[in-house]
Each structure stands twice: as structure tokens, then as C-alpha cells.
XYZ file of C-alpha atoms in Angstrom:
529
model
C -1.125 -60.105 9.768
C -3.784 -58.109 10.926
C -4.289 -56.723 6.824
C -4.743 -60.347 6.087
C -7.164 -61.156 8.739
C -9.146 -58.340 7.383
C -8.833 -59.209 3.827
C -10.038 -63.079 4.743
C -13.050 -62.002 7.157
C -11.098 -63.419 10.017
C -11.761 -62.097 13.562
C -9.651 -58.830 14.653
C -8.426 -58.453 18.137
C -9.533 -54.678 19.132
C -7.331 -53.782 22.298
C -7.414 -57.074 23.531
C -11.317 -57.555 24.087
C -13.851 -59.192 22.103
C -13.164 -60.622 18.410
C -14.629 -57.976 15.922
C -15.233 -58.928 12.164
C -15.264 -56.573 9.294
C -18.698 -57.439 8.590
C -19.609 -56.373 12.215
C -17.677 -52.805 11.659
C -19.389 -52.385 8.257
C -22.654 -53.044 9.977
C -21.693 -50.455 12.519
C -20.542 -47.823 10.415
C -22.782 -48.020 7.060
C -21.649 -49.382 3.886
C -18.751 -47.184 3.097
C -16.513 -48.816 5.672
C -17.344 -52.363 4.253
C -16.902 -51.274 0.890
C -14.220 -52.983 -1.424
C -11.852 -49.897 -2.677
C -10.003 -51.698 -5.618
C -12.413 -53.366 -8.026
C -15.505 -51.050 -7.641
C -17.941 -53.461 -7.673
C -19.876 -52.422 -4.554
C -21.784 -49.655 -6.443
C -21.632 -50.598 -10.087
C -23.342 -47.931 -12.461
C -22.991 -45.058 -9.956
C -21.418 -42.065 -11.355
C -18.921 -40.094 -9.615
C -20.825 -36.906 -9.803
C -23.839 -38.537 -7.773
C -23.848 -39.151 -3.953
C -23.330 -42.702 -3.147
C -26.431 -44.627 -2.208
C -26.986 -45.138 1.872
C -23.978 -43.075 3.067
C -25.229 -40.546 4.917
C -25.492 -36.886 3.469
C -22.495 -34.475 4.274
C -23.526 -31.793 6.780
C -21.048 -28.637 5.845
C -19.798 -25.909 8.432
C -22.124 -22.755 7.551
C -20.435 -19.519 7.005
C -21.255 -16.953 9.662
C -23.826 -14.054 9.116
C -22.186 -11.267 7.372
C -23.229 -8.855 9.459
C -20.505 -10.355 12.046
C -18.021 -9.235 9.789
C -18.474 -5.743 8.986
C -17.032 -2.728 9.989
C -18.567 -0.858 12.688
C -18.066 2.913 13.172
C -19.116 4.864 15.998
C -18.428 8.633 16.552
C -17.849 10.543 20.033
C -19.262 13.392 21.286
C -15.531 15.315 20.453
C -15.583 14.276 16.534
C -13.306 11.348 17.075
C -14.309 8.310 15.133
C -13.841 4.558 16.662
C -13.828 1.866 13.660
C -13.475 -2.068 14.657
C -13.164 -4.855 12.667
C -13.890 -8.261 14.218
C -11.254 -11.270 13.656
C -10.656 -14.506 15.100
C -7.257 -14.467 17.015
C -5.934 -13.614 20.191
C -3.973 -10.785 18.883
C -5.394 -7.463 18.083
C -3.855 -4.670 16.058
C -4.997 -1.160 17.476
C -3.679 2.243 16.211
C -4.726 6.072 15.639
C -4.593 7.628 11.999
C -4.605 11.242 12.148
C -5.517 13.305 8.549
C -2.123 14.990 8.422
C 1.131 14.655 6.662
C 3.574 16.243 4.141
C 0.515 18.131 1.699
C -0.395 19.587 4.524
C 2.620 21.651 5.188
C 2.659 24.389 2.726
C 1.960 26.901 5.272
C 5.027 25.435 7.950
C 8.486 24.266 7.601
C 8.548 21.161 4.947
C 9.604 18.097 7.187
C 7.320 18.292 10.194
C 5.714 14.858 9.504
C 9.121 13.192 8.832
C 9.986 14.463 12.323
C 6.824 13.309 13.995
C 7.302 9.780 12.772
C 10.673 9.306 13.915
C 9.436 11.015 17.358
C 6.767 8.319 17.861
C 6.588 6.248 20.817
C 9.363 8.520 22.583
C 8.922 9.943 25.988
C 5.313 10.985 27.036
C 3.516 12.620 30.230
C 3.335 8.861 31.547
C 6.118 7.024 30.070
C 9.765 8.654 30.991
C 11.320 7.118 27.995
C 11.108 4.747 24.898
C 12.177 1.895 26.838
C 9.468 2.101 29.339
C 6.890 1.957 26.470
C 8.448 -1.186 25.055
C 8.496 -2.821 28.292
C 4.906 -1.888 28.651
C 4.163 -3.498 25.724
C 6.161 -6.560 25.947
C 3.849 -7.184 28.971
C 1.431 -8.113 26.187
C 3.758 -9.469 23.344
C 3.263 -6.147 21.854
C 5.212 -3.966 18.925
C 4.472 -0.437 17.883
C 5.285 1.547 14.646
C 4.552 4.681 13.074
C 4.472 5.805 9.653
C 3.845 8.961 8.197
C 2.970 9.288 4.089
C 1.463 12.143 2.491
C -1.819 12.365 3.487
C -1.598 10.423 7.001
C 0.283 9.490 10.050
C -0.124 6.077 11.680
C 0.430 5.102 15.469
C -0.008 1.228 15.714
C 0.180 -0.912 18.135
C -0.244 -4.946 17.954
C -0.674 -6.656 21.288
C -2.565 -9.651 23.427
C -6.395 -8.312 22.810
C -6.223 -8.821 26.629
C -4.008 -5.984 26.846
C -6.508 -3.210 25.304
C -6.926 -0.912 28.041
C -3.232 -0.382 28.236
C -2.675 -0.135 24.529
C -5.224 2.705 23.993
C -3.672 4.631 26.949
C -0.456 4.426 25.394
C -1.544 5.403 22.082
C -3.499 8.368 23.438
C -0.546 9.261 25.680
C 2.053 8.790 22.203
C -0.319 11.252 20.223
C -1.627 13.773 22.558
C 1.239 14.099 25.645
C 4.514 13.305 23.652
C 7.172 15.240 25.727
C 9.543 16.153 22.688
C 12.410 16.455 24.737
C 15.373 18.893 23.411
C 17.254 15.059 23.247
C 14.947 13.566 21.525
C 14.742 16.348 18.897
C 18.382 16.008 18.491
C 18.448 12.047 17.935
C 15.718 12.840 15.461
C 17.975 15.403 13.302
C 20.767 12.842 13.455
C 18.305 10.180 12.173
C 17.210 12.228 9.501
C 20.555 13.340 8.062
C 21.903 9.481 8.120
C 18.292 8.502 6.088
C 18.687 11.424 3.512
C 22.458 10.491 3.090
C 21.466 6.919 2.952
C 18.760 7.659 0.275
C 20.928 8.863 -2.073
C 23.578 5.978 -1.841
C 20.860 3.060 -2.165
C 21.427 1.235 -5.337
C 17.581 1.039 -5.723
C 16.664 4.680 -6.381
C 12.693 3.940 -6.203
C 11.973 5.961 -3.381
C 13.750 9.087 -4.818
C 12.142 8.702 -8.256
C 8.717 8.756 -6.386
C 9.237 11.725 -4.552
C 10.468 12.950 -8.018
C 7.625 12.478 -10.005
C 5.159 13.648 -7.283
C 7.082 16.979 -7.546
C 6.835 17.434 -11.136
C 3.183 16.214 -11.354
C 2.046 18.646 -8.254
C 4.339 21.413 -8.722
C 4.460 22.974 -5.252
C 1.453 22.029 -4.022
C -0.420 19.479 -1.639
C 1.185 15.866 -2.682
C 3.555 17.331 -4.820
C 5.607 18.736 -1.054
C 8.427 16.554 -0.269
C 7.757 14.074 2.196
C 11.524 13.896 3.587
C 12.703 16.839 5.431
C 15.185 18.977 3.158
C 18.864 18.811 5.138
C 18.606 22.516 5.363
C 15.350 22.133 7.894
C 16.721 19.899 10.210
C 18.117 22.632 12.114
C 15.172 24.880 12.076
C 12.446 22.449 13.418
C 12.192 22.225 16.946
C 9.430 22.064 19.646
C 7.331 25.141 19.189
C 7.389 24.383 15.582
C 5.960 21.226 16.355
C 3.512 22.106 18.794
C 2.218 24.694 16.342
C 1.571 22.361 13.789
C 0.082 19.704 16.269
C -2.300 22.018 17.337
C -3.835 22.607 13.759
C -3.656 18.934 12.515
C -4.313 17.045 15.703
C -7.647 17.313 16.628
C -10.331 14.469 17.485
C -12.417 15.505 14.174
C -9.067 14.620 12.558
C -8.358 11.399 14.266
C -9.762 7.676 13.814
C -9.276 5.053 16.630
C -9.259 1.677 14.340
C -8.975 -1.554 15.826
C -9.243 -5.752 14.477
C -9.503 -8.263 16.529
C -11.427 -6.649 19.682
C -14.786 -6.345 20.487
C -16.515 -2.893 19.236
C -17.889 -1.729 22.485
C -14.764 -2.545 24.502
C -13.005 -0.290 21.929
C -15.494 2.685 22.181
C -15.329 2.268 26.355
C -11.653 2.492 26.354
C -11.566 5.456 24.056
C -14.145 7.584 26.164
C -11.717 6.599 28.674
C -8.685 8.075 27.405
C -9.544 10.161 24.380
C -12.158 12.168 25.136
C -11.800 15.887 27.244
C -8.131 15.041 27.142
C -6.085 18.496 27.107
C -3.193 17.921 24.654
C 0.225 19.040 25.732
C 0.510 22.141 23.157
C -3.049 23.311 24.836
C -6.351 23.323 23.265
C -6.171 26.770 21.449
C -7.050 27.069 18.083
C -4.005 26.523 16.046
C -3.547 27.920 12.785
C -6.672 27.415 10.013
C -6.347 23.640 8.230
C -5.016 23.636 4.655
C -7.862 22.261 2.899
C -6.014 23.048 -0.748
C -7.151 20.491 -3.296
C -4.609 18.983 -5.188
C -3.642 20.751 -8.843
C -1.955 18.998 -11.627
C 0.849 20.958 -13.285
C 2.569 17.926 -15.272
C 6.397 19.107 -15.810
C 9.658 17.244 -15.659
C 12.358 16.708 -13.233
C 15.824 16.064 -13.849
C 18.595 15.126 -11.794
C 22.167 14.267 -13.139
C 23.874 11.687 -11.078
C 26.988 9.499 -11.683
C 25.455 6.131 -11.206
C 28.452 4.134 -12.023
C 29.781 3.325 -8.797
C 26.392 2.894 -6.615
C 27.336 -0.584 -6.174
C 30.424 -1.809 -6.024
C 31.734 -5.472 -5.234
C 32.289 -8.715 -7.385
C 29.274 -7.982 -9.128
C 28.201 -4.471 -9.275
C 25.072 -3.211 -10.701
C 25.370 -1.822 -13.887
C 25.392 1.964 -14.597
C 21.754 2.861 -15.624
C 19.339 5.844 -16.127
C 16.089 5.762 -14.495
C 13.108 7.053 -16.063
C 9.361 7.736 -14.413
C 6.785 9.006 -16.972
C 3.308 9.552 -14.965
C -0.386 10.837 -15.804
C -2.826 12.098 -13.534
C -5.648 9.321 -12.975
C -8.478 10.028 -9.998
C -8.779 10.185 -6.774
C -9.763 7.013 -4.506
C -13.091 8.586 -3.927
C -13.825 8.308 -7.367
C -15.968 5.601 -9.304
C -12.981 5.318 -12.123
C -10.753 4.332 -9.013
C -11.517 0.568 -9.842
C -10.665 0.748 -13.723
C -7.380 2.413 -12.974
C -6.493 -0.294 -10.271
C -7.114 -3.310 -12.889
C -5.458 -0.956 -15.429
C -2.295 -0.866 -13.293
C -2.405 -4.842 -12.426
C -2.670 -5.536 -16.420
C 0.546 -3.239 -17.311
C 2.094 -5.134 -14.306
C 5.298 -5.140 -14.889
C 8.689 -5.602 -12.667
C 12.346 -6.373 -12.895
C 14.011 -8.092 -15.539
C 15.540 -10.836 -13.375
C 12.083 -11.674 -11.434
C 11.228 -15.574 -11.907
C 8.005 -16.886 -11.708
C 4.738 -17.984 -13.622
C 1.656 -15.757 -14.221
C 1.017 -15.244 -10.666
C 3.922 -12.847 -10.822
C 2.738 -11.089 -13.476
C 4.722 -12.658 -16.112
C 1.840 -12.129 -18.597
C 1.148 -8.530 -17.669
C 2.042 -6.067 -20.645
C 5.223 -4.506 -19.511
C 6.784 -8.099 -19.426
C 5.331 -9.380 -22.765
C 5.605 -6.013 -24.569
C 8.959 -4.593 -23.081
C 10.642 -6.927 -20.850
C 10.561 -10.172 -22.995
C 11.195 -8.169 -26.211
C 14.132 -5.562 -25.169
C 17.122 -7.671 -23.488
C 18.790 -4.378 -22.669
C 15.949 -3.141 -20.120
C 16.365 -3.911 -16.599
C 13.001 -2.630 -15.095
C 9.664 -1.522 -16.594
C 7.125 -1.444 -13.859
C 3.901 0.442 -13.388
C 2.733 2.106 -10.183
C -0.734 3.725 -9.047
C -0.458 6.370 -6.367
C -4.325 7.732 -5.124
C -5.249 10.342 -2.616
C -8.556 11.615 -1.703
C -8.398 14.578 -4.353
C -6.360 13.094 -7.221
C -4.235 10.092 -8.296
C -0.897 9.554 -10.542
C -0.375 6.135 -13.129
C 3.112 6.218 -13.841
C 5.761 3.768 -15.249
C 9.393 3.444 -13.977
C 12.091 2.164 -16.811
C 15.630 1.661 -16.486
C 18.151 0.858 -18.543
C 21.579 1.933 -20.188
C 22.390 5.323 -20.364
C 22.873 4.929 -23.982
C 19.611 3.493 -24.858
C 17.778 5.934 -22.739
C 15.775 7.412 -26.008
C 14.897 4.221 -27.039
C 13.849 3.177 -23.646
C 11.449 6.398 -23.720
C 10.229 5.691 -26.851
C 9.078 2.154 -25.727
C 6.995 3.396 -22.852
C 5.404 6.126 -24.309
C 4.481 3.402 -27.082
C 2.881 1.443 -24.137
C 0.769 4.787 -22.569
C -0.635 4.879 -26.378
C -1.265 1.236 -26.568
C -3.321 1.531 -23.304
C -6.227 3.416 -25.008
C -6.169 0.527 -28.067
C -7.948 -2.902 -27.568
C -7.976 -4.445 -24.535
C -8.449 -8.623 -25.013
C -10.876 -10.425 -23.293
C -8.082 -12.682 -21.628
C -5.573 -9.996 -20.165
C -8.611 -8.121 -18.896
C -9.967 -11.508 -16.873
C -6.944 -12.043 -15.918
C -5.881 -8.971 -14.190
C -9.133 -8.451 -12.771
C -8.447 -12.308 -11.166
C -4.650 -11.469 -9.769
C -6.126 -7.951 -8.693
C -8.959 -9.574 -6.706
C -6.230 -12.450 -5.407
C -3.820 -9.757 -4.240
C -6.651 -7.822 -1.943
C -8.131 -10.809 -0.618
C -4.382 -12.354 0.209
C -3.207 -8.667 1.421
C -6.604 -9.030 3.431
C -5.398 -12.008 5.518
C -2.869 -9.935 7.551
C -4.301 -8.306 10.407
C -2.112 -5.212 10.296
C -2.933 -4.762 6.518
C -6.784 -5.167 8.050
C -6.160 -2.359 10.619
C -4.715 0.090 7.775
C -7.476 -0.486 5.420
C -10.403 -0.073 8.090
C -8.509 3.319 9.585
C -7.432 4.783 5.953
C -11.364 4.314 4.331
C -13.057 5.435 7.784
C -10.615 8.592 7.966
C -11.496 9.476 4.027
C -15.085 8.246 3.935
C -16.965 7.624 7.436
C -17.595 4.034 6.011
C -15.656 1.318 4.425
C -16.532 -1.129 1.412
C -15.764 -4.677 2.233
C -13.604 -6.967 0.387
C -16.509 -8.885 -1.362
C -17.824 -5.299 -2.491
C -14.788 -4.305 -4.186
C -14.604 -7.842 -5.877
C -18.157 -7.083 -7.404
C -16.717 -3.843 -8.451
C -14.030 -5.188 -9.958
C -15.978 -7.833 -12.007
C -18.054 -5.133 -13.338
C -14.965 -3.443 -14.969
C -15.294 -3.501 -19.080
C -12.773 -2.911 -21.949
C -14.993 0.083 -22.490
C -14.327 1.224 -19.272
C -10.338 0.778 -19.496
C -10.466 2.673 -23.120
C -12.355 5.480 -21.460
C -10.037 5.995 -18.625
C -6.959 6.234 -20.588
C -8.538 8.440 -23.005
C -9.358 10.852 -20.736
C -5.644 10.596 -18.724
C -3.937 10.661 -22.109
C -5.398 14.486 -22.657
C -3.544 15.322 -19.367
C 0.309 17.035 -19.827
C 3.025 14.127 -18.516
C 4.864 14.296 -15.484
C 8.576 13.056 -16.162
C 11.132 12.285 -13.354
C 14.822 11.299 -14.667
C 17.945 10.074 -12.573
C 21.308 9.076 -13.712
C 23.235 9.823 -17.259
C 20.488 12.178 -18.903
C 22.577 13.210 -22.292
C 20.494 11.181 -24.542
C 17.353 12.066 -22.456
C 14.528 13.347 -25.131
C 13.374 16.993 -24.191
C 9.868 17.160 -22.205
C 8.045 18.847 -25.254
C 9.173 15.629 -27.325
C 7.943 13.302 -24.744
C 4.400 15.172 -24.692
C 4.411 15.163 -28.511
C 5.021 11.177 -28.562
C 1.848 10.764 -25.841
C -0.276 13.300 -27.785
C 0.506 10.994 -31.484
C -1.279 8.078 -32.541
C 1.528 5.532 -32.423
C 3.421 7.152 -29.624
C 6.667 7.824 -31.183
C 9.170 10.382 -30.542
C 9.585 13.134 -32.807
C 12.585 12.056 -35.457
C 15.988 13.827 -35.019
C 17.844 15.186 -38.223
C 21.478 15.557 -37.689
C 23.863 16.862 -40.017
C 26.506 15.294 -38.455
C 26.488 11.946 -36.498
């Protein structure tokens, strides 16, 4: 009834008050309120691209000044860097990043970083147990985590921003005052043994292959050193060994306190309060000299013969597969060529043969179009790019039935050679757009922003903002891709192979294929088939 009254222009009763006509509403709200939407006769001849006459001009919200979102860095008197990034929200992510990892263990027992990762957020000088720490964080809705990589150890807490003082106090205690009790060390030994056992039993061998390809590419040096603690070292690592390592590498000048979602001045104030002039539990005496070795790329092959037939039993077992990873040295993340390599990695893309999705999932990347779409027997073909402060590694992981290993290796070597060929304008633009969208999507997450801020400031003392990185990505040309690939193909390959390796080509043959024009392996002539 109301609708029909409006159509006729009859009075409307609004909330039981005086009758209001549609024409009165039109006069009060402007032309748009009384416009007929069905015929379009109210504005004859006005294009949809032009503003309607008589309608007030829209006022849009303006973006806040860019300075408000720049990363701010302050260096304290003891060399500790404090970095913060503003972000709207009630919660913050704060943590300590240390320039220390498995690459620095050449003079020590291998596996110390793995131990420190497992021992993080255990009892400290102020907190009697891990439970006490978790209860303290719970009061501020907080969670904690520690991750150790080849070049960084990261202690992080996400909590309500109002509990910043408590969080920084806790982080300072965890990094500089851990108790490392005998009981905690014994529990850590058990956890590491279990993890190593689990690593060898997993259906997905990717973590194992990543270790192997690094060991092959940088044999016995820096990033080629094992990230996981070898079984034989679990009983050798004790409190004294850990203190010896910590005294060398856990020094303020090798640390960054990073925070996202908090005021910079407040973070600096907390850092001065809890991280300035603090005596660490291992004493302030100078430890051994810090290992400043530069990564030496050696190339080579690491093979592990392993029966993969029973890796996944059950009603639908994973078929027996042989896994190959072939890599070549790229560049460090500090070099200008890092961006072209990142675009190249995105252009190669790839994934598993059962992955579903459209262009956003990389179905138009080269490893899908040229490999997985053409060779149904290939189970996986994925490109990876690992980058560090002094080197990098671009590699392709592929898996297939053991009987087709030789053919699989040739397909991958051909893809490496084709990288140096013509790069289509469409595929390059798609790769650049994908890289930018992935970058921006990841940086929606507060913990990812925190890690980005911490790692960049730890390596360079500054941070490149997302719009700067997007500008650099946009500038990549086909000639840049060709240049970096040509340079990369002059290096010796690194090869990691896992599974039934009966038909695996020799390292020399793989090297010859990557030096040839078409990427083909040398032909094998056998007298008896």
C-alpha cells in the first residue's frame, strides 16, 4: 500500500506524524530522490560517464599522508635497532630478530639454532616455567612463537597493544635470561629426535630436498650447513655449548626489536627500559669471533637412495615417486637483480598436478603450460627461489615415477635453457602482476609485516615500502630476465635426488644438458637393451 501511494504521489504517513508527499521529499533531498529510475526520462541525453546535473559533488575520503606509514628506525646506545610500523588495530606483533642461524655454526656443533628454537619461551630469570609465560600472555590475549632459519632467529609475540610493556619485558627475558635447565634441554633432545624421525617418514619430502639442495650448492659452508640438528649431536649439545654460542651471536648490535601496530616512541621507551644495559645470563665477556664468511657456491650433487613405495599407505596410497631438485646460483636480496629473479620465479611458477584453480593459482605459468599440462605422468614441477644476504638459489623441484626419471630430468633442464629464450610480453606482465598481488596480499597480515620489517632492518638498517617494491617490479623488462638467466646458466648446477635413482642421469650429463643449446641430455647408446 505504501509503495502504491508513493507511485501516485499520495501523502505518506511517516511514524504517525504529518503526511509527507514524495514531491516534498524530492525538494528536501535534491533531484535524485524524486527521479524516475525505470524510464530514464528525468535526464535525457546525459551520458553515464558524465556527472548528473544538480546532484551534489561526491567528497571521497583521502588517503592519509604516506609518512604516517613509513617504517621508523632508532638505534640505541648499545647498537640495538628498534623498528616500528604503524597499523590500525587493537593488537600488535612485537619481536626480537637476531642475526644468527645455522650458517654461523661452522665453529660450533651443528644444530645449536635448532635447539634454541625449541628452547624458546621456556623458563627464564623472571618466569619459572613455560606455563607462567603463557599465562602472562593470556592476560593480554597473546600468543608467542620462535622460528630459526639459516640466517635469522626470530622471537615474536602477538598481543593487545595495551600490554606492550609486559610483552617487551618478556621478550627481553626470553632472549637474554633463559635458564636452559637440564630438564628443558633433555625434553628438547627428545623433541628433536622425534622431529628428525618424522622428517624422514613424511610423504612430502620438500623440507628434506631443500636441505639437500643447499648442501649440494654450498658444500660445507654458510647456508649449506644443516639447518636441522644431526642425530649424533643431540647428546653433545648442553648448556655450556649453548652459552658459548649465545655469547658470540646474541649481542645487541646483532639484534632488531621490531613492532607492528604500536607507537614508535612507546616501543623505544620499552626497549630502553628492558634491553639497554641488561647483563645476559651467559655474562658480558666477549665470546668467539663472529663468523663473517661469505657464501661460496660450489655446485654438486647429493643423492639419497630411499625406498618410497610405502611412504603413504592406506586405501589411496601415494604412488612411489622419485624426487629431483635442480638449482643454480641466483643473487642476494641486496642486489638489483633480486627483483628480476623474483619475477622469473613467478613466471616459472608450477605446483602439483592435482592443483585446481584459474590464473590466480598460476595455471598459466610455464611449469604448468609446458610441463604438467603436456606430461601427465609428472606429479609435481615447482619453482623455488631462496635468497640470502650474500647469495641465492633458484631451483625446480620435480617428481615422477622412478622409471621416467631420465625423461623428467631432461624436461627440467630444457625449461632452464628456455628461460634464456624469448619472453612473451603477456606472460611477463602476468608474472609481474601476480608478484605484486602476492606481495600486497601477504602484507595484509600483521605478522608478515612484522617479519618483513624485522628482516629488512636487520639486513639493511632501512625498509623498502611495498609501493617502492611494486615500482621496481613494474620496471622489469624481457631483457632483464634474459640477462640474469644467461649469467645464471654459466654456473655449475646443484642437484638433489631422493628415492629410486636407478635411471638418474650422471651429474656430468645434467651439467652438459644445461650447457647445451636445447637442454637435452647426451644420448645413451647401449649394445644390449
